CSV table of C-alpha atoms in Angstrom, one decimal:
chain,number,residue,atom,x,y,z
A,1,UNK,CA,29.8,-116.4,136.8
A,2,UNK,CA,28.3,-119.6,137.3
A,3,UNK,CA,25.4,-118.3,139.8
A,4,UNK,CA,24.8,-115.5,136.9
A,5,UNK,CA,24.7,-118.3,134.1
A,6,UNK,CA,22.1,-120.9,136.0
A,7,UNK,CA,20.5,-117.8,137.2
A,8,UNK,CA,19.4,-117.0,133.8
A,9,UNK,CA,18.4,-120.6,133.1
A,10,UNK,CA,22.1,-121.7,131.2
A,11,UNK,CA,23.2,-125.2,132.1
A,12,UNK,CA,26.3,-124.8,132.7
A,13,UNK,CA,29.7,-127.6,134.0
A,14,UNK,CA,33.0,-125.8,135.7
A,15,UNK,CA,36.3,-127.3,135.3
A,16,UNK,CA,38.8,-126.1,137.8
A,17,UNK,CA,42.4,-126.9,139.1
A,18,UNK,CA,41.3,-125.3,142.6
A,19,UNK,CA,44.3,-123.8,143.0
A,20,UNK,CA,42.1,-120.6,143.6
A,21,UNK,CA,38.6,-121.9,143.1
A,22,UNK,CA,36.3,-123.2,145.8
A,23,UNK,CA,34.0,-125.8,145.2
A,24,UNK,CA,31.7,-124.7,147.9
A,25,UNK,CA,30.9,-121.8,146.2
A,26,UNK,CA,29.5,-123.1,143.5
A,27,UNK,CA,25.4,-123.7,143.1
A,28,UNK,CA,24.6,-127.5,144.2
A,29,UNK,CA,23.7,-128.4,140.4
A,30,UNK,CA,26.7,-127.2,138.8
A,31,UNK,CA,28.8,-130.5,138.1
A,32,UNK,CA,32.5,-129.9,138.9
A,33,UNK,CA,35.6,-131.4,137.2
A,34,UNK,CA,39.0,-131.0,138.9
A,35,UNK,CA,41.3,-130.2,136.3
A,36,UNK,CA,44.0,-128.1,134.1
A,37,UNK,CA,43.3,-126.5,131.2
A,38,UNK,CA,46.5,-128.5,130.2
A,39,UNK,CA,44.9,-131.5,130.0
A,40,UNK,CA,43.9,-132.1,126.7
A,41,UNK,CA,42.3,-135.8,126.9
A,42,UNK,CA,40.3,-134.5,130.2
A,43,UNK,CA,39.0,-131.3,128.3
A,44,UNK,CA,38.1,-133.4,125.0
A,45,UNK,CA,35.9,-135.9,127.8
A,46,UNK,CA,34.2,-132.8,129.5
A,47,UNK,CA,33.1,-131.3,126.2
A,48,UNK,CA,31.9,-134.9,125.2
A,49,UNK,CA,30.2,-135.7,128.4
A,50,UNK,CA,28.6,-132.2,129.2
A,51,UNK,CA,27.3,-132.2,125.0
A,52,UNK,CA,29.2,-128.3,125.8
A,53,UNK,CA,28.5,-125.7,123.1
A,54,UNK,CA,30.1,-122.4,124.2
A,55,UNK,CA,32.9,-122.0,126.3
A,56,UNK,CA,33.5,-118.7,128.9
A,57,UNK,CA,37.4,-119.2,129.7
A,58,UNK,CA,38.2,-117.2,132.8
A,59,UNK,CA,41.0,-119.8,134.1
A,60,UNK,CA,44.4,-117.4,134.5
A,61,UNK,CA,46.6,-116.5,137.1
A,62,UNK,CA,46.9,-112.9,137.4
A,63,UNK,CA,48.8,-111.1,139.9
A,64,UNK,CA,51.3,-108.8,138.4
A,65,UNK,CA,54.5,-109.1,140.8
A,66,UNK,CA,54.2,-112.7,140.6
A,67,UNK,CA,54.2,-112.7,136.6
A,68,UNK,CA,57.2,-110.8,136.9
A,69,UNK,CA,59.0,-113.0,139.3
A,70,UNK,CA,57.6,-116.4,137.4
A,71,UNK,CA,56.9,-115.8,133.7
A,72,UNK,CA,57.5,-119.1,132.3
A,73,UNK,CA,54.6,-120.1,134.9
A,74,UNK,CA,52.5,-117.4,133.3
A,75,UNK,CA,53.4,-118.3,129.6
A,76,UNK,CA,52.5,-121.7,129.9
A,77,UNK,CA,49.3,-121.9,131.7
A,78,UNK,CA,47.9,-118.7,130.7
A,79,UNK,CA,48.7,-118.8,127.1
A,80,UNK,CA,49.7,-123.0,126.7
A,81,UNK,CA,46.4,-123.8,128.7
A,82,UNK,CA,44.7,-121.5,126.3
A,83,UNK,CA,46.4,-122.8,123.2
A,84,UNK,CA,45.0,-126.9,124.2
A,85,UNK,CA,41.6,-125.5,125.3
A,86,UNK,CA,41.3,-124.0,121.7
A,87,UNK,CA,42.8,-126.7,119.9
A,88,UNK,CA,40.1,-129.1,122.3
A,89,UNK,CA,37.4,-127.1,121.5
A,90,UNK,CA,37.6,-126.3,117.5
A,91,UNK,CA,38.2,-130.2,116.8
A,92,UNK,CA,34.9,-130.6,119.7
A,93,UNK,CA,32.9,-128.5,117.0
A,94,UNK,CA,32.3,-125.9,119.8
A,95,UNK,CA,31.5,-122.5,118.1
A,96,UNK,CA,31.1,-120.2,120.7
A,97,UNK,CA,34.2,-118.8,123.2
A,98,UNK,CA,34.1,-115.9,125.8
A,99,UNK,CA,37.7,-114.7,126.7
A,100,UNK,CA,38.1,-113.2,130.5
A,101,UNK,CA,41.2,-110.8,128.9
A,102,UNK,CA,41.9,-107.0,130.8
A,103,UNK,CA,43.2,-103.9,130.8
A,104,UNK,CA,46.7,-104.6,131.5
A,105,UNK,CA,47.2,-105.3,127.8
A,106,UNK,CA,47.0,-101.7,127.0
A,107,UNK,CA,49.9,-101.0,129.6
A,108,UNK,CA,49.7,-97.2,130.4
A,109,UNK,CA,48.5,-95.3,127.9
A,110,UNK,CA,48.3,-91.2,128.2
A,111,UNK,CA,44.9,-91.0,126.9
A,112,UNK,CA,41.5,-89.7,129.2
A,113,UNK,CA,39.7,-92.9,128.4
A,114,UNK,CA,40.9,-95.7,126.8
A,115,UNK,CA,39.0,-97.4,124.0
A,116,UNK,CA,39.5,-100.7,121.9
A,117,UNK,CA,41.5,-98.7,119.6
A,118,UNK,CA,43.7,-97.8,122.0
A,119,UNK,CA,47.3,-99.2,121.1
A,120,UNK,CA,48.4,-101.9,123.5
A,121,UNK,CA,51.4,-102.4,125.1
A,122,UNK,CA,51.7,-104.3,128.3
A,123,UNK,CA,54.0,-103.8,130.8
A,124,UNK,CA,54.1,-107.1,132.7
A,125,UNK,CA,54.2,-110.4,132.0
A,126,UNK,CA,50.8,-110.8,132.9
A,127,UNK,CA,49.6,-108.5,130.4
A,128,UNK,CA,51.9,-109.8,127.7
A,129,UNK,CA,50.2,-113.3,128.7
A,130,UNK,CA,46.6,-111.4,128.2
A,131,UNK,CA,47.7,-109.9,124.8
A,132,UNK,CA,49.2,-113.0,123.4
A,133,UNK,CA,45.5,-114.9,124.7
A,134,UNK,CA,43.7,-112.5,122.9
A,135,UNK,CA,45.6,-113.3,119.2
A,136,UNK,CA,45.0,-116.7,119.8
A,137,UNK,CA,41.4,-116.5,120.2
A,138,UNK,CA,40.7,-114.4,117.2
A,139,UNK,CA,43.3,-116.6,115.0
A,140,UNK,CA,41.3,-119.8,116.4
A,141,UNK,CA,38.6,-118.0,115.9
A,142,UNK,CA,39.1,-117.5,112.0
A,143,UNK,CA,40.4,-120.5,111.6
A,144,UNK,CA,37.7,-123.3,112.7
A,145,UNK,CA,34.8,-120.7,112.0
A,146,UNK,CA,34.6,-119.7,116.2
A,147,UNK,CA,32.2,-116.9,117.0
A,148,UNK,CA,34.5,-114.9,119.7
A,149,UNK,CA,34.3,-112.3,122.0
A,150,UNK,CA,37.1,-111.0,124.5
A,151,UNK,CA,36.7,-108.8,127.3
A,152,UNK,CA,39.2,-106.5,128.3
A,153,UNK,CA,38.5,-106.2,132.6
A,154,UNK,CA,39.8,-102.8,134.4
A,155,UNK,CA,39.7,-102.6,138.2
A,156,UNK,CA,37.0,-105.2,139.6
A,157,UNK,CA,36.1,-104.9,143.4
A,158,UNK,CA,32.8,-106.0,145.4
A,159,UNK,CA,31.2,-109.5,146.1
A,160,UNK,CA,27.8,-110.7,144.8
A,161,UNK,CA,27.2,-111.6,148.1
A,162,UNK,CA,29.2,-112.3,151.3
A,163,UNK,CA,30.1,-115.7,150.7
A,164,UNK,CA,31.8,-115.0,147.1
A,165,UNK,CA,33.4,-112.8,148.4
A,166,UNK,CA,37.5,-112.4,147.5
A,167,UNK,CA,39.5,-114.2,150.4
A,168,UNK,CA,43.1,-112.7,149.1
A,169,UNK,CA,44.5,-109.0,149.6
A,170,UNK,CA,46.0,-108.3,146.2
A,171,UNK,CA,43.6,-105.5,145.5
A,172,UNK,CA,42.9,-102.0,146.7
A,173,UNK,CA,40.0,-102.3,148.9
A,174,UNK,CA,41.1,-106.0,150.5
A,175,UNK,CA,44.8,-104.3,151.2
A,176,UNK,CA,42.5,-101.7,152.4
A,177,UNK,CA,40.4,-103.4,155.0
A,178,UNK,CA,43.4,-105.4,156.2
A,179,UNK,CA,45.3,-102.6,156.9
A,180,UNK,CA,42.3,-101.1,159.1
A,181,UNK,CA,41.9,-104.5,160.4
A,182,UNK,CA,45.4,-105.2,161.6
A,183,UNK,CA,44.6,-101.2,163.0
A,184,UNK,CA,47.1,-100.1,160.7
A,185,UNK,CA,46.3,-96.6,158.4
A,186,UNK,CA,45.3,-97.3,154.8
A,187,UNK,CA,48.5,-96.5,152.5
A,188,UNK,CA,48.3,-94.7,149.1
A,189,UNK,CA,51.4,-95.0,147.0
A,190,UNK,CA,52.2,-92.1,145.7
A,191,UNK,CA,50.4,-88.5,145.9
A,192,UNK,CA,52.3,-86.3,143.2
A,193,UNK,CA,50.3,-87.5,139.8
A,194,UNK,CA,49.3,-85.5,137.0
A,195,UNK,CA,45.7,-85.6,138.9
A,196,UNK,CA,43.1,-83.5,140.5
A,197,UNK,CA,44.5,-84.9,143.8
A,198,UNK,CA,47.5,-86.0,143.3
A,199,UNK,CA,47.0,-89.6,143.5
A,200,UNK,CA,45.9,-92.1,140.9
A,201,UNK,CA,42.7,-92.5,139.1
A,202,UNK,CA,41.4,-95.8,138.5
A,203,UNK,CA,38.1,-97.4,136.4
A,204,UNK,CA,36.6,-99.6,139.2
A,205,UNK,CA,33.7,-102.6,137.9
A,206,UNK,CA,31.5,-104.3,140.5
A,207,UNK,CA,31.9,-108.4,139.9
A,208,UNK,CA,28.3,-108.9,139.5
A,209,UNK,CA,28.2,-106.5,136.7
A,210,UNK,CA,31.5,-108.3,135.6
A,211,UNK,CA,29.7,-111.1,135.6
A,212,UNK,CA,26.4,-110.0,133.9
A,213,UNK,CA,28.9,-108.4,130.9
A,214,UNK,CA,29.6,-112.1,130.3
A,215,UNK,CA,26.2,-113.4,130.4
A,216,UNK,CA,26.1,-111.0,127.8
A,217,UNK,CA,28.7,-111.6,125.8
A,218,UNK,CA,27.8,-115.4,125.7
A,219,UNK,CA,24.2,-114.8,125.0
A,220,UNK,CA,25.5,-112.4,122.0
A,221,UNK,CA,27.3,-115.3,120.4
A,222,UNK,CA,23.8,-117.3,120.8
A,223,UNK,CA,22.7,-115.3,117.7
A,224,UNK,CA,21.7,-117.5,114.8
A,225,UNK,CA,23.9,-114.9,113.0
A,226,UNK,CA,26.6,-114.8,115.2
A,227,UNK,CA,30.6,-114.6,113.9
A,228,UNK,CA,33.4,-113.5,113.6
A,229,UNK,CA,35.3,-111.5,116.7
A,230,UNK,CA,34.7,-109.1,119.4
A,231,UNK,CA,36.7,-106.9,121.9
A,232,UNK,CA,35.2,-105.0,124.3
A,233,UNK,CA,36.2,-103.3,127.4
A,234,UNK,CA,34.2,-103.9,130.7
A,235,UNK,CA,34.3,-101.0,133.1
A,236,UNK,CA,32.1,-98.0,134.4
A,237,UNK,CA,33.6,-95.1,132.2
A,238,UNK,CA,33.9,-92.7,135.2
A,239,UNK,CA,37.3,-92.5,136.9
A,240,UNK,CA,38.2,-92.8,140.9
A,241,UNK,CA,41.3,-91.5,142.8
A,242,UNK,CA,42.9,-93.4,145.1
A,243,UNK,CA,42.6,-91.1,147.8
A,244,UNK,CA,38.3,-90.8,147.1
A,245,UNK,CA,38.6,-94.7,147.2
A,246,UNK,CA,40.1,-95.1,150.4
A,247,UNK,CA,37.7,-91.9,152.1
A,248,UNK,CA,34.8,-93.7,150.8
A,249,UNK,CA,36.3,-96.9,152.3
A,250,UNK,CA,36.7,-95.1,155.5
A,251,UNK,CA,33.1,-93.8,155.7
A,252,UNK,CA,31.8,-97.2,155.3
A,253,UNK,CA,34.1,-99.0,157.6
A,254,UNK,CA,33.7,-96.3,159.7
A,255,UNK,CA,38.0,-96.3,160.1
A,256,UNK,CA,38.4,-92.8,159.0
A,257,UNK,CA,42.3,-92.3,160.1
A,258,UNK,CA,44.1,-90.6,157.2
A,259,UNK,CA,46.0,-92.5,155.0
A,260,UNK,CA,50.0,-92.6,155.2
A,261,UNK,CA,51.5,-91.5,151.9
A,262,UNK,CA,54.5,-93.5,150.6
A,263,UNK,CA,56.6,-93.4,147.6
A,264,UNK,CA,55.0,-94.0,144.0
A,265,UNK,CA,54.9,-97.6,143.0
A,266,UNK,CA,56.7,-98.6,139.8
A,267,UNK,CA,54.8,-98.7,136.6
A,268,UNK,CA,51.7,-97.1,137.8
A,269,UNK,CA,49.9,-94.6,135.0
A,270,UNK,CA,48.5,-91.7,136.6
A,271,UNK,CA,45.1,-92.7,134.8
A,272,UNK,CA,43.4,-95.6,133.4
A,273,UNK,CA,39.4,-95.1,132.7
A,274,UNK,CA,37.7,-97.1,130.2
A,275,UNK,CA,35.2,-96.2,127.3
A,276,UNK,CA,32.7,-98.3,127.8
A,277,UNK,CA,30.6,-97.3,124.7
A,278,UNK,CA,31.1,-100.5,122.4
A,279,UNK,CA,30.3,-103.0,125.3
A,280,UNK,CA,26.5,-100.5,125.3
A,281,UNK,CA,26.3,-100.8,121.9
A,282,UNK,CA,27.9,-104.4,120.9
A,283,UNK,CA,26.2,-106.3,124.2
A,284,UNK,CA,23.7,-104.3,125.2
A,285,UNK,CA,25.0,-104.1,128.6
A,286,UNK,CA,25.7,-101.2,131.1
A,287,UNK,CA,27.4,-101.5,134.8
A,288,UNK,CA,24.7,-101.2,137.2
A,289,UNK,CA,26.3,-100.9,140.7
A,290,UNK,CA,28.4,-97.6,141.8
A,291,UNK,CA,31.7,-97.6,144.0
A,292,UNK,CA,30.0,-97.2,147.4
A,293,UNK,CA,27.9,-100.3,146.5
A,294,UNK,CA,30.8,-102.3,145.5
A,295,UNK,CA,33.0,-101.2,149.1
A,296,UNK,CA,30.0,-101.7,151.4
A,297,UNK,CA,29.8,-105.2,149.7
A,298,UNK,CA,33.0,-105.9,150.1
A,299,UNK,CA,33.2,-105.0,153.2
A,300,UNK,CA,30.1,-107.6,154.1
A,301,UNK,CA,32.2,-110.1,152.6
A,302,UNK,CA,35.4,-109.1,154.6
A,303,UNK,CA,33.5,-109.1,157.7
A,304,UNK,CA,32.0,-112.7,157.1
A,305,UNK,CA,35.2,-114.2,156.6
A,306,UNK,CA,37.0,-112.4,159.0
A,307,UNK,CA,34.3,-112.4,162.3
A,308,UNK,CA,34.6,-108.4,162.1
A,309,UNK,CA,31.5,-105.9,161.9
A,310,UNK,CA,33.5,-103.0,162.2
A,311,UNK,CA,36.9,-101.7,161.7
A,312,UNK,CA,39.4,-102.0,165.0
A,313,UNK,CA,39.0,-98.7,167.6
A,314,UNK,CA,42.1,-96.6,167.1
């Protein structure tokens, strides 16, 4: 995000906890400040100091079994953090916010593609934590006069380049390429959905373009007439099984073993595809990059921080 933003000349500052982040990544004129969104006296100072007129709040932690396990952690730093950065930011006279929400708010609807009318109604804590940030923002938002636009994220895979690439294996393609690493078949939970193949169909969004949807959405509330509130949803509009993912994985890799079916996983809908109409419309914005470009950039990425070219010989 912050490569896209100085990219397209936006100064920008990044405050951080780094209890994910890596300050490495970040361009060498970026300033840095290590700190929680928590911490109302050091946000109030950053926003002072940095003369900070929009805000793009991606700060969350998101993985769904933990939110389940820990949801008091989730509730307060995903929705508390949120609450002080708003309340830091109205009384700051910032007018512009950018919400990183996502699809988990709307749960698992039965519906071919799923647009911002779509009823929500999470399933996790995480979600719940995602829904709840999103009525906050628009309240805020009416309140102090705050320009806002939150973007609902479905399945986001790829690197910008090698060294952003993502270091955990909580998502598809990572849990993929470990597996194949470790010379281990590719597992697909589940092969008995209401789907052409049987297995689960998925919306997948290449993190530059998630990036780029941001740049958007920020540059939108630039306008000179720029209010009120937006919700958009950022994906492709074109749905993927697991079981093409993990062929298309394997013809990259070049790891084509077949994948070992297992039971279905809990709470998983059979489908979840975006309509990604309003995002066209509202921000002028478009994914560019398709699902092979997205795995073979990944899989760059993997390799780097892994010392692997190639997948393992069977």
């Amino acid at each position: 995000m912050a490569r896209a933003m100085t990219g397209a000349g936006e100064r920008v500052v990044v405050l951080d906890d780094l209890s994910a982040g890596v300050p490495a990544r970040l361009p060498a004129d970026v300033p840095l400040v290590e700190g929680s969104s928590l911490d109302a006296g050091l946000l109030e100072h950053v926003l002072g100091e940095h003369a900070v007129t929009g805000v793009v709040h991606l700060a969350a932690h998101k993985q769904v079994a933990e939110s389940v396990a820990r949801p008091t952690r989730y509730y307060r730093e995903n929705v508390g953090g949120l609450a002080t950065l708003l309340e830091t930011v109205a009384a700051a006279g910032v007018r512009r916010f950018v919400f990183s929400s996502s699809a988990a708010v709307y749960g698992n609807p039965d519906v071919d593609l799923i647009t911002e009318n779509t009823p929500c109604a999470p399933v996790n804590p995480y979600g719940e934590t995602k829904l709840a940030g999103e009525w906050l923002v628009r309240a805020a938002g009416r309140a102090h006069g705050m320009a806002t636009v939150c973007l609902r994220y479905f399945n986001v895979a790829g690197a910008a380049e090698p060294a952003l690439a993502d270091t955990g294996v909580f998502n598809i393609v990572p849990m993929v390429f470990d597996r194949l690493t470790r010379n281990e078949a590719p597992r697909i939970f589940g092969d008995d959905y209401p789907t052409p193949d049987g297995t689960c169909v998925r919306d997948y969004i290449h993190v530059a373009d998630l990036a780029e949807a941001h740049l958007a959405a920020a540059r939108r509330l630039s306008a000179p007439d720029a209010a009120g509130d937006l919700t958009v949803n950022i994906g492709r509009g074109e749905g993927v099984s697991v079981r093409e993912l993990v062929t298309l994985i394997g013809e990259v890799t070049g790891d084509t073993r077949a994948a070992l079916v297992e039971g279905r996983r809990p709470g998983d809908a059979p489908r979840a595809v975006a309509s990604a109409a309003l995002a066209a419309s509202e921000l002028g914005w478009t994914a560019r990059r398709g699902v092979r470009e997205m795995v073979e950039s990944a899989w760059r990425g993997w390799s780097a921080h892994h010392g692997a070219t190639s997948a393992p010989a069977r």
